[in-house]
Short mmCIF file of C-alpha atoms in Angstrom, two decimals:
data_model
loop_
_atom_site.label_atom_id
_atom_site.label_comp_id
_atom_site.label_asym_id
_atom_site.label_seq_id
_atom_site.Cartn_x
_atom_site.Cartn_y
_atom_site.Cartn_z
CA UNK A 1 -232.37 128.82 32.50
CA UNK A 2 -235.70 127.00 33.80
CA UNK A 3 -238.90 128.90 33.43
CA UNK A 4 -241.89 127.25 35.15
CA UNK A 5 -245.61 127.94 35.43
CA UNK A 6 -247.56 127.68 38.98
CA UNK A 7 -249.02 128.89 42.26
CA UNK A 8 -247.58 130.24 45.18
CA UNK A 9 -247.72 128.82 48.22
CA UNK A 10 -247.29 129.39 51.81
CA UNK A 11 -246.05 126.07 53.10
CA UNK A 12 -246.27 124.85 56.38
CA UNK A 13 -246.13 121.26 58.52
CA UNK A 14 -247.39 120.24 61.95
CA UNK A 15 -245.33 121.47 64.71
CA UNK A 16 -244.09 124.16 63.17
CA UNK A 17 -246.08 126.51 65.25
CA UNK A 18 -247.86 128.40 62.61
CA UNK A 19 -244.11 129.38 60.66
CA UNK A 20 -244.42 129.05 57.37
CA UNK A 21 -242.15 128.51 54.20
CA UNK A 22 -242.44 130.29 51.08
CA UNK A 23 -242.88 128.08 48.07
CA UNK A 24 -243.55 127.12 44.98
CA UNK A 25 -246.00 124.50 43.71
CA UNK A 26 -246.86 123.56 40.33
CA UNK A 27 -247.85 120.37 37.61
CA UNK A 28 -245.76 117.04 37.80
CA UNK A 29 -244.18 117.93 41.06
CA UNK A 30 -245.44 116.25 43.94
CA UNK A 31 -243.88 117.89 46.95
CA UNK A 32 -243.02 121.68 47.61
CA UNK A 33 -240.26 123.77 45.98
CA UNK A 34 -238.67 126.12 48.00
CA UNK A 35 -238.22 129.45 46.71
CA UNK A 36 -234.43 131.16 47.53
CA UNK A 37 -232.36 134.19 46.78
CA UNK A 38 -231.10 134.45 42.84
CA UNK A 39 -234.18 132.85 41.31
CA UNK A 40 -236.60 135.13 39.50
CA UNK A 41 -240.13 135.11 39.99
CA UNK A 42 -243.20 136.99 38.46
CA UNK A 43 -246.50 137.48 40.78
CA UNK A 44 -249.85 137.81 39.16
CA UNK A 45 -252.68 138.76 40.33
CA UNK A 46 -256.00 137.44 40.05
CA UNK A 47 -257.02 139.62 37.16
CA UNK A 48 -253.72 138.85 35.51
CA UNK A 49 -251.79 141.49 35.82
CA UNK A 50 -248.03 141.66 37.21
CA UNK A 51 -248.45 142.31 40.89
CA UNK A 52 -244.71 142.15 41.38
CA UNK A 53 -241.43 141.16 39.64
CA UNK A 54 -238.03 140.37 40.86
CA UNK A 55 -235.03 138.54 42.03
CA UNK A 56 -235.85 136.45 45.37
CA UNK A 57 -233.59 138.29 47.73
CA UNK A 58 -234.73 137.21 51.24
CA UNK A 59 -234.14 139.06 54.29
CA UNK A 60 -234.43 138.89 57.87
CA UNK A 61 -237.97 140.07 59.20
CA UNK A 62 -237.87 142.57 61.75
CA UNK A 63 -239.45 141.85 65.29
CA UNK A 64 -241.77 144.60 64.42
CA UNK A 65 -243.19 143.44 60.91
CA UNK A 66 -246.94 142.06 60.96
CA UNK A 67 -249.16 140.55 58.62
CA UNK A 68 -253.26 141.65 59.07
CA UNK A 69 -254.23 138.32 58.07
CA UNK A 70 -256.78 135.75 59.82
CA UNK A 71 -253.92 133.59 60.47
CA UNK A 72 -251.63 132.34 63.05
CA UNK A 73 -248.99 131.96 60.95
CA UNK A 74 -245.40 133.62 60.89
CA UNK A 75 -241.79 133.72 58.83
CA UNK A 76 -238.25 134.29 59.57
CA UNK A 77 -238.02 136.10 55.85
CA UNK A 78 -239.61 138.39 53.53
CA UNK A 79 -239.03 139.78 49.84
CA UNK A 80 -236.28 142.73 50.28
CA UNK A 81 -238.28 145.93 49.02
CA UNK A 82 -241.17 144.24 49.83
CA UNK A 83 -243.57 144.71 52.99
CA UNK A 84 -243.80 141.85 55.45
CA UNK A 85 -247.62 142.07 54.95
CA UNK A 86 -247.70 141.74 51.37
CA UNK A 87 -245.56 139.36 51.10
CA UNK A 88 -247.39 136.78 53.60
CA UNK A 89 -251.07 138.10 51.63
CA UNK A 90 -249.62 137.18 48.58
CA UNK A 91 -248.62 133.58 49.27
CA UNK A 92 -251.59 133.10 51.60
CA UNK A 93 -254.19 133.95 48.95
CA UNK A 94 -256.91 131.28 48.42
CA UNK A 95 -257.18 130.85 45.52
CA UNK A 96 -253.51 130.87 45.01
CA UNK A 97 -252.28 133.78 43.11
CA UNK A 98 -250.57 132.29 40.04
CA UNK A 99 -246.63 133.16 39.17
CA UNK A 100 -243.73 131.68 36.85
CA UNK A 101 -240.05 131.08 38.14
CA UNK A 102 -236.93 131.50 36.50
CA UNK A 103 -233.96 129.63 37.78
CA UNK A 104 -230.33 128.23 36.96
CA UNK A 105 -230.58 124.44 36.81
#
């Protein structure tokens, strides 16, 4: 099993209308690693402490989930057992909230 260090991060690209990708960035890799269901990943939050921990188990957001966030910005997932509004706060913090990953190789 990998374990690895980082930030979160809510990754998006030009002409994606404001949807954005949830990811993974941290040192020595130079483009984005997508998070998906079965990896493990720890949340901290900016005093340190575990703000959530769990297996990535993406679902389908429903029509009816919002974020309160300055943002135009959108996803076609979020965290099972996780609001839809935490989630995107979480990965749009600035400064990034840090985390580690676990993952099979």
């Amino acid at each position: 099993m990998r374990v690895i260090n980082g930030e979160l991060e809510a990754y998006w690209e030009q002409g994606w209308e404001g949807r954005v990708e949830f990811a993974f960035q941290f040192d020595g890799n130079a483009t984005p690693f997508f998070l998906s269901n079965g990896q493990r990943l720890t949340i901290f939050d900016a005093d340190g402490s575990v703000l959530w921990s769990g297996e990535i188990r993406f679902v389908k957001r429903r029509f009816f989930d919002k974020h309160q966030l300055d943002a135009d910005i959108w996803a076609y997932v979020k965290q099972k057992g996780v609001s839809y509004a935490d989630w995107m706060d979480w990965f749009w913090r600035k400064p990034p909230l840090k985390a580690k990953l676990e993952f099979d190789q």
